[in-house]
Amino acid sequence: MKPGSKVDLGKIDPGEQTLFQKGGKEESYAAFDKLQDELQHLQKMLYAQNKHRVLVVIQAMDTGGKDGCVKHVFSRIDPQGIHVRAFKKPNEEELAHDFLWRVHAKVPQNGQLVIFNRSHYEDIIAVKVKKIYEDKVWKRRFRHVVDFERMLAEEGTTIVKIFLHISKEEQKERLESRLVNPDKHWKFNPDDLKDRALWSEFMETYEDVLAKTSTDYAPWFVVPADRKWYRNLIVARIMVDTLKKLDMRFPEIDWNPSEIVVND
Amino acid sequence: MKPGSKVDLGKIDPGEQTLFQKGGKEESYAAFDKLQDELQHLQKMLYAQNKHRVLVVIQAMDTGGKDGCVKHVFSRIDPQGIHVRAFKKPNEEELAHDFLWRVHAKVPQNGQLVIFNRSHYEDIIAVKVKKIYEDKVWKRRFRHVVDFERMLAEEGTTIVKIFLHISKEEQKERLESRLVNPDKHWKFNPDDLKDRALWSEFMETYEDVLAKTSTDYAPWFVVPADRKWYRNLIVARIMVDTLKKLDMRFPEIDWNPSEIVVND
């Protein structure tokens, strides 16, 4: 999303599968495989160089594919180099602080790739749609997140924000598949239906968030996500493009390898 | 290591490759592949059930294979379900607390699998061998770690401790390979040679640690680690055996799936 642009999610097809990609699902596998290899290599350099910090924020409606996206796109990365932070409903201690306190504590340090599975954006979106606090609270939070992310970026963090865009029909199918499969029952929360009933309010709020918080230093990407393979492909591409833009190289050493002797 | 047993690392061959395993390297791949699948499934249940906590402590000499072991054994696990915590030389804030403070903050919560890449054991081993504090400090720390781990276990954490056992000859080869490969230079630290010069003191201290801190609730495993494929196989086996002993199942639900209707 271009900073400052108006966003109409109704005009972005969640079932999209051809943009940035020739051919369909089968043809995409080779491309995805190559992107995963590139991502693995780029992360290795990120870790070795120990200089850049990368933060990926993932937001979506329930069943939008946050977990699946993390699992598939980042599966080839060394577990040591990736840190996934899931933010659930805030607990008592978290609520006793400003809303950025718990996320700030989890931002990446040098050399780290951190993924936020949900994030401080819930503190605008859920708060607004479910009317948790009075309007002035979420209204000023737009400013808070923009300022916070600018500070992170200026201090050396690369930020990418991803909205996995699914259709209401696709959510229905995914929720129903959780109901028929006993191994997936634990993933179903009857409360999710309450959020589903507020679908259009959520979309409206996401449009507002995408428009007001997409910045040059922390851009939002709207990823069509009804087709999982396409979603994975696009997210992998975003990650590779983002990491390639960093000036990454293996660190230089300040000693001469040929002068070192390893004794028996 | 059986709790209370005397440990003689000289009698455990780091080059071992046949124990618990028929055939050699090639034959092991199928077994390893199967163990990885099992591990993936077990972690999924651990996460879904959200009840047990699992802590894996990995210790080794430099080049012992801590990073490689994490990368290969746990590569098929959902990145969201595994948390690797690397403990380096303590910083100022960490040193301003008791030695267990920083590790306690990183122990697993329900449903989590956490791996300590180095750990509170450095605060005994390095402290003793490098004479960082007076003897009484590391001496009483044996008691501290045993008490700490018992508390964790009694409160619901499953603890597995792994010592990757390499030979001094193998370390030489690995250090030299880091010197000849420019992409690996960043992994080489000339200071590692100082530790290498203290090899026998380290082995002696490890023997002491393994003997005194292997308990029923937090056992130590000495893994022959000169051969990477064998090391991976054995660690995967330890993990699968440990997780299988937990009473894990997908969580039960308190609502009736057939009564739920997902509206359009």
mmCIF file with all atom_site columns, N, CA and C in Angstrom, chain B residues 90-119:
data_model
loop_
_atom_site.group_PDB
_atom_site.id
_atom_site.type_symbol
_atom_site.label_atom_id
_atom_site.label_alt_id
_atom_site.label_comp_id
_atom_site.label_asym_id
_atom_site.label_entity_id
_atom_site.label_seq_id
_atom_site.pdbx_PDB_ins_code
_atom_site.Cartn_x
_atom_site.Cartn_y
_atom_site.Cartn_z
_atom_site.occupancy
_atom_site.B_iso_or_equiv
_atom_site.pdbx_formal_charge
_atom_site.auth_seq_id
_atom_site.auth_comp_id
_atom_site.auth_asym_id
_atom_site.auth_atom_id
_atom_site.pdbx_PDB_model_num
ATOM 1  N N  . PRO B 1 90  ? 27.606 -13.081 29.795 1.00 0.00 ? 90  PRO B N  1
ATOM 2  C CA . PRO B 1 90  ? 26.598 -12.202 30.394 1.00 0.00 ? 90  PRO B CA 1
ATOM 3  C C  . PRO B 1 90  ? 26.960 -10.722 30.253 1.00 0.00 ? 90  PRO B C  1
ATOM 4  N N  . ASN B 1 91  ? 25.948 -9.895  30.021 1.00 0.00 ? 91  ASN B N  1
ATOM 5  C CA . ASN B 1 91  ? 26.200 -8.452  29.936 1.00 0.00 ? 91  ASN B CA 1
ATOM 6  C C  . ASN B 1 91  ? 26.112 -7.811  31.329 1.00 0.00 ? 91  ASN B C  1
ATOM 7  N N  . GLU B 1 92  ? 26.255 -6.528  31.356 1.00 0.00 ? 92  GLU B N  1
ATOM 8  C CA . GLU B 1 92  ? 26.315 -5.813  32.635 1.00 0.00 ? 92  GLU B CA 1
ATOM 9  C C  . GLU B 1 92  ? 25.053 -6.017  33.484 1.00 0.00 ? 92  GLU B C  1
ATOM 10 N N  . GLU B 1 93  ? 23.898 -5.886  32.827 1.00 0.00 ? 93  GLU B N  1
ATOM 11 C CA . GLU B 1 93  ? 22.644 -6.032  33.566 1.00 0.00 ? 93  GLU B CA 1
ATOM 12 C C  . GLU B 1 93  ? 22.497 -7.464  34.097 1.00 0.00 ? 93  GLU B C  1
ATOM 13 N N  . GLU B 1 94  ? 22.890 -8.423  33.292 1.00 0.00 ? 94  GLU B N  1
ATOM 14 C CA . GLU B 1 94  ? 22.793 -9.816  33.719 1.00 0.00 ? 94  GLU B CA 1
ATOM 15 C C  . GLU B 1 94  ? 23.729 -10.109 34.884 1.00 0.00 ? 94  GLU B C  1
ATOM 16 N N  . LEU B 1 95  ? 24.913 -9.538  34.792 1.00 0.00 ? 95  LEU B N  1
ATOM 17 C CA . LEU B 1 95  ? 25.883 -9.749  35.874 1.00 0.00 ? 95  LEU B CA 1
ATOM 18 C C  . LEU B 1 95  ? 25.448 -9.064  37.167 1.00 0.00 ? 95  LEU B C  1
ATOM 19 N N  . ALA B 1 96  ? 24.559 -8.107  37.027 1.00 0.00 ? 96  ALA B N  1
ATOM 20 C CA . ALA B 1 96  ? 24.072 -7.399  38.220 1.00 0.00 ? 96  ALA B CA 1
ATOM 21 C C  . ALA B 1 96  ? 22.966 -8.194  38.925 1.00 0.00 ? 96  ALA B C  1
ATOM 22 N N  . HIS B 1 97  ? 22.719 -9.422  38.447 1.00 0.00 ? 97  HIS B N  1
ATOM 23 C CA . HIS B 1 97  ? 21.725 -10.294 39.086 1.00 0.00 ? 97  HIS B CA 1
ATOM 24 C C  . HIS B 1 97  ? 22.388 -11.629 39.433 1.00 0.00 ? 97  HIS B C  1
ATOM 25 N N  . ASP B 1 98  ? 21.649 -12.464 40.152 1.00 0.00 ? 98  ASP B N  1
ATOM 26 C CA . ASP B 1 98  ? 22.109 -13.832 40.361 1.00 0.00 ? 98  ASP B CA 1
ATOM 27 C C  . ASP B 1 98  ? 22.218 -14.530 39.010 1.00 0.00 ? 98  ASP B C  1
ATOM 28 N N  . PHE B 1 99  ? 23.015 -15.602 38.922 1.00 0.00 ? 99  PHE B N  1
ATOM 29 C CA . PHE B 1 99  ? 23.293 -16.224 37.609 1.00 0.00 ? 99  PHE B CA 1
ATOM 30 C C  . PHE B 1 99  ? 22.074 -16.926 37.004 1.00 0.00 ? 99  PHE B C  1
ATOM 31 N N  . LEU B 1 100 ? 21.059 -17.216 37.800 1.00 0.00 ? 100 LEU B N  1
ATOM 32 C CA . LEU B 1 100 ? 19.880 -17.897 37.249 1.00 0.00 ? 100 LEU B CA 1
ATOM 33 C C  . LEU B 1 100 ? 18.816 -16.927 36.729 1.00 0.00 ? 100 LEU B C  1
ATOM 34 N N  . TRP B 1 101 ? 19.001 -15.657 37.017 1.00 0.00 ? 101 TRP B N  1
ATOM 35 C CA . TRP B 1 101 ? 17.998 -14.655 36.637 1.00 0.00 ? 101 TRP B CA 1
ATOM 36 C C  . TRP B 1 101 ? 17.712 -14.654 35.143 1.00 0.00 ? 101 TRP B C  1
ATOM 37 N N  . ARG B 1 102 ? 18.760 -14.591 34.347 1.00 0.00 ? 102 ARG B N  1
ATOM 38 C CA . ARG B 1 102 ? 18.522 -14.475 32.902 1.00 0.00 ? 102 ARG B CA 1
ATOM 39 C C  . ARG B 1 102 ? 17.995 -15.770 32.281 1.00 0.00 ? 102 ARG B C  1
ATOM 40 N N  . VAL B 1 103 ? 18.369 -16.903 32.851 1.00 0.00 ? 103 VAL B N  1
ATOM 41 C CA . VAL B 1 103 ? 17.834 -18.149 32.288 1.00 0.00 ? 103 VAL B CA 1
ATOM 42 C C  . VAL B 1 103 ? 16.390 -18.387 32.731 1.00 0.00 ? 103 VAL B C  1
ATOM 43 N N  . HIS B 1 104 ? 16.102 -18.022 33.955 1.00 0.00 ? 104 HIS B N  1
ATOM 44 C CA . HIS B 1 104 ? 14.733 -18.217 34.453 1.00 0.00 ? 104 HIS B CA 1
ATOM 45 C C  . HIS B 1 104 ? 13.722 -17.465 33.577 1.00 0.00 ? 104 HIS B C  1
ATOM 46 N N  . ALA B 1 105 ? 14.145 -16.280 33.137 1.00 0.00 ? 105 ALA B N  1
ATOM 47 C CA . ALA B 1 105 ? 13.254 -15.452 32.305 1.00 0.00 ? 105 ALA B CA 1
ATOM 48 C C  . ALA B 1 105 ? 12.946 -16.122 30.969 1.00 0.00 ? 105 ALA B C  1
ATOM 49 N N  . LYS B 1 106 ? 13.722 -17.116 30.578 1.00 0.00 ? 106 LYS B N  1
ATOM 50 C CA . LYS B 1 106 ? 13.582 -17.715 29.247 1.00 0.00 ? 106 LYS B CA 1
ATOM 51 C C  . LYS B 1 106 ? 13.057 -19.145 29.270 1.00 0.00 ? 106 LYS B C  1
ATOM 52 N N  . VAL B 1 107 ? 12.664 -19.653 30.415 1.00 0.00 ? 107 VAL B N  1
ATOM 53 C CA . VAL B 1 107 ? 12.174 -21.046 30.457 1.00 0.00 ? 107 VAL B CA 1
ATOM 54 C C  . VAL B 1 107 ? 10.837 -21.139 29.716 1.00 0.00 ? 107 VAL B C  1
ATOM 55 N N  . PRO B 1 108 ? 10.504 -22.354 29.237 1.00 0.00 ? 108 PRO B N  1
ATOM 56 C CA . PRO B 1 108 ? 9.277  -22.506 28.434 1.00 0.00 ? 108 PRO B CA 1
ATOM 57 C C  . PRO B 1 108 ? 7.998  -22.282 29.230 1.00 0.00 ? 108 PRO B C  1
ATOM 58 N N  . GLN B 1 109 ? 7.001  -21.770 28.551 1.00 0.00 ? 109 GLN B N  1
ATOM 59 C CA . GLN B 1 109 ? 5.658  -21.737 29.142 1.00 0.00 ? 109 GLN B CA 1
ATOM 60 C C  . GLN B 1 109 ? 4.880  -22.934 28.593 1.00 0.00 ? 109 GLN B C  1
ATOM 61 N N  . ASN B 1 110 ? 3.665  -23.111 29.034 1.00 0.00 ? 110 ASN B N  1
ATOM 62 C CA . ASN B 1 110 ? 2.842  -24.226 28.564 1.00 0.00 ? 110 ASN B CA 1
ATOM 63 C C  . ASN B 1 110 ? 2.855  -24.325 27.040 1.00 0.00 ? 110 ASN B C  1
ATOM 64 N N  . GLY B 1 111 ? 3.024  -25.545 26.542 1.00 0.00 ? 111 GLY B N  1
ATOM 65 C CA . GLY B 1 111 ? 2.950  -25.769 25.105 1.00 0.00 ? 111 GLY B CA 1
ATOM 66 C C  . GLY B 1 111 ? 4.227  -25.454 24.361 1.00 0.00 ? 111 GLY B C  1
ATOM 67 N N  . GLN B 1 112 ? 5.228  -24.940 25.065 1.00 0.00 ? 112 GLN B N  1
ATOM 68 C CA . GLN B 1 112 ? 6.459  -24.531 24.388 1.00 0.00 ? 112 GLN B CA 1
ATOM 69 C C  . GLN B 1 112 ? 7.599  -25.537 24.508 1.00 0.00 ? 112 GLN B C  1
ATOM 70 N N  . LEU B 1 113 ? 8.381  -25.576 23.450 1.00 0.00 ? 113 LEU B N  1
ATOM 71 C CA . LEU B 1 113 ? 9.635  -26.312 23.438 1.00 0.00 ? 113 LEU B CA 1
ATOM 72 C C  . LEU B 1 113 ? 10.735 -25.262 23.346 1.00 0.00 ? 113 LEU B C  1
ATOM 73 N N  . VAL B 1 114 ? 11.531 -25.159 24.392 1.00 0.00 ? 114 VAL B N  1
ATOM 74 C CA . VAL B 1 114 ? 12.594 -24.160 24.423 1.00 0.00 ? 114 VAL B CA 1
ATOM 75 C C  . VAL B 1 114 ? 13.948 -24.854 24.450 1.00 0.00 ? 114 VAL B C  1
ATOM 76 N N  . ILE B 1 115 ? 14.860 -24.361 23.641 1.00 0.00 ? 115 ILE B N  1
ATOM 77 C CA . ILE B 1 115 ? 16.208 -24.919 23.622 1.00 0.00 ? 115 ILE B CA 1
ATOM 78 C C  . ILE B 1 115 ? 17.188 -23.877 24.116 1.00 0.00 ? 115 ILE B C  1
ATOM 79 N N  . PHE B 1 116 ? 17.956 -24.252 25.127 1.00 0.00 ? 116 PHE B N  1
ATOM 80 C CA . PHE B 1 116 ? 19.028 -23.371 25.592 1.00 0.00 ? 116 PHE B CA 1
ATOM 81 C C  . PHE B 1 116 ? 20.313 -23.763 24.866 1.00 0.00 ? 116 PHE B C  1
ATOM 82 N N  . ASN B 1 117 ? 20.822 -22.871 24.040 1.00 0.00 ? 117 ASN B N  1
ATOM 83 C CA . ASN B 1 117 ? 22.099 -23.062 23.380 1.00 0.00 ? 117 ASN B CA 1
ATOM 84 C C  . ASN B 1 117 ? 23.133 -22.410 24.299 1.00 0.00 ? 117 ASN B C  1
ATOM 85 N N  . ARG B 1 118 ? 23.844 -23.220 25.054 1.00 0.00 ? 118 ARG B N  1
ATOM 86 C CA . ARG B 1 118 ? 24.570 -22.842 26.263 1.00 0.00 ? 118 ARG B CA 1
ATOM 87 C C  . ARG B 1 118 ? 23.531 -22.458 27.322 1.00 0.00 ? 118 ARG B C  1
ATOM 88 N N  . SER B 1 119 ? 23.973 -22.311 28.541 1.00 0.00 ? 119 SER B N  1
ATOM 89 C CA . SER B 1 119 ? 22.986 -22.215 29.619 1.00 0.00 ? 119 SER B CA 1
ATOM 90 C C  . SER B 1 119 ? 23.638 -21.785 30.919 1.00 0.00 ? 119 SER B C  1
#
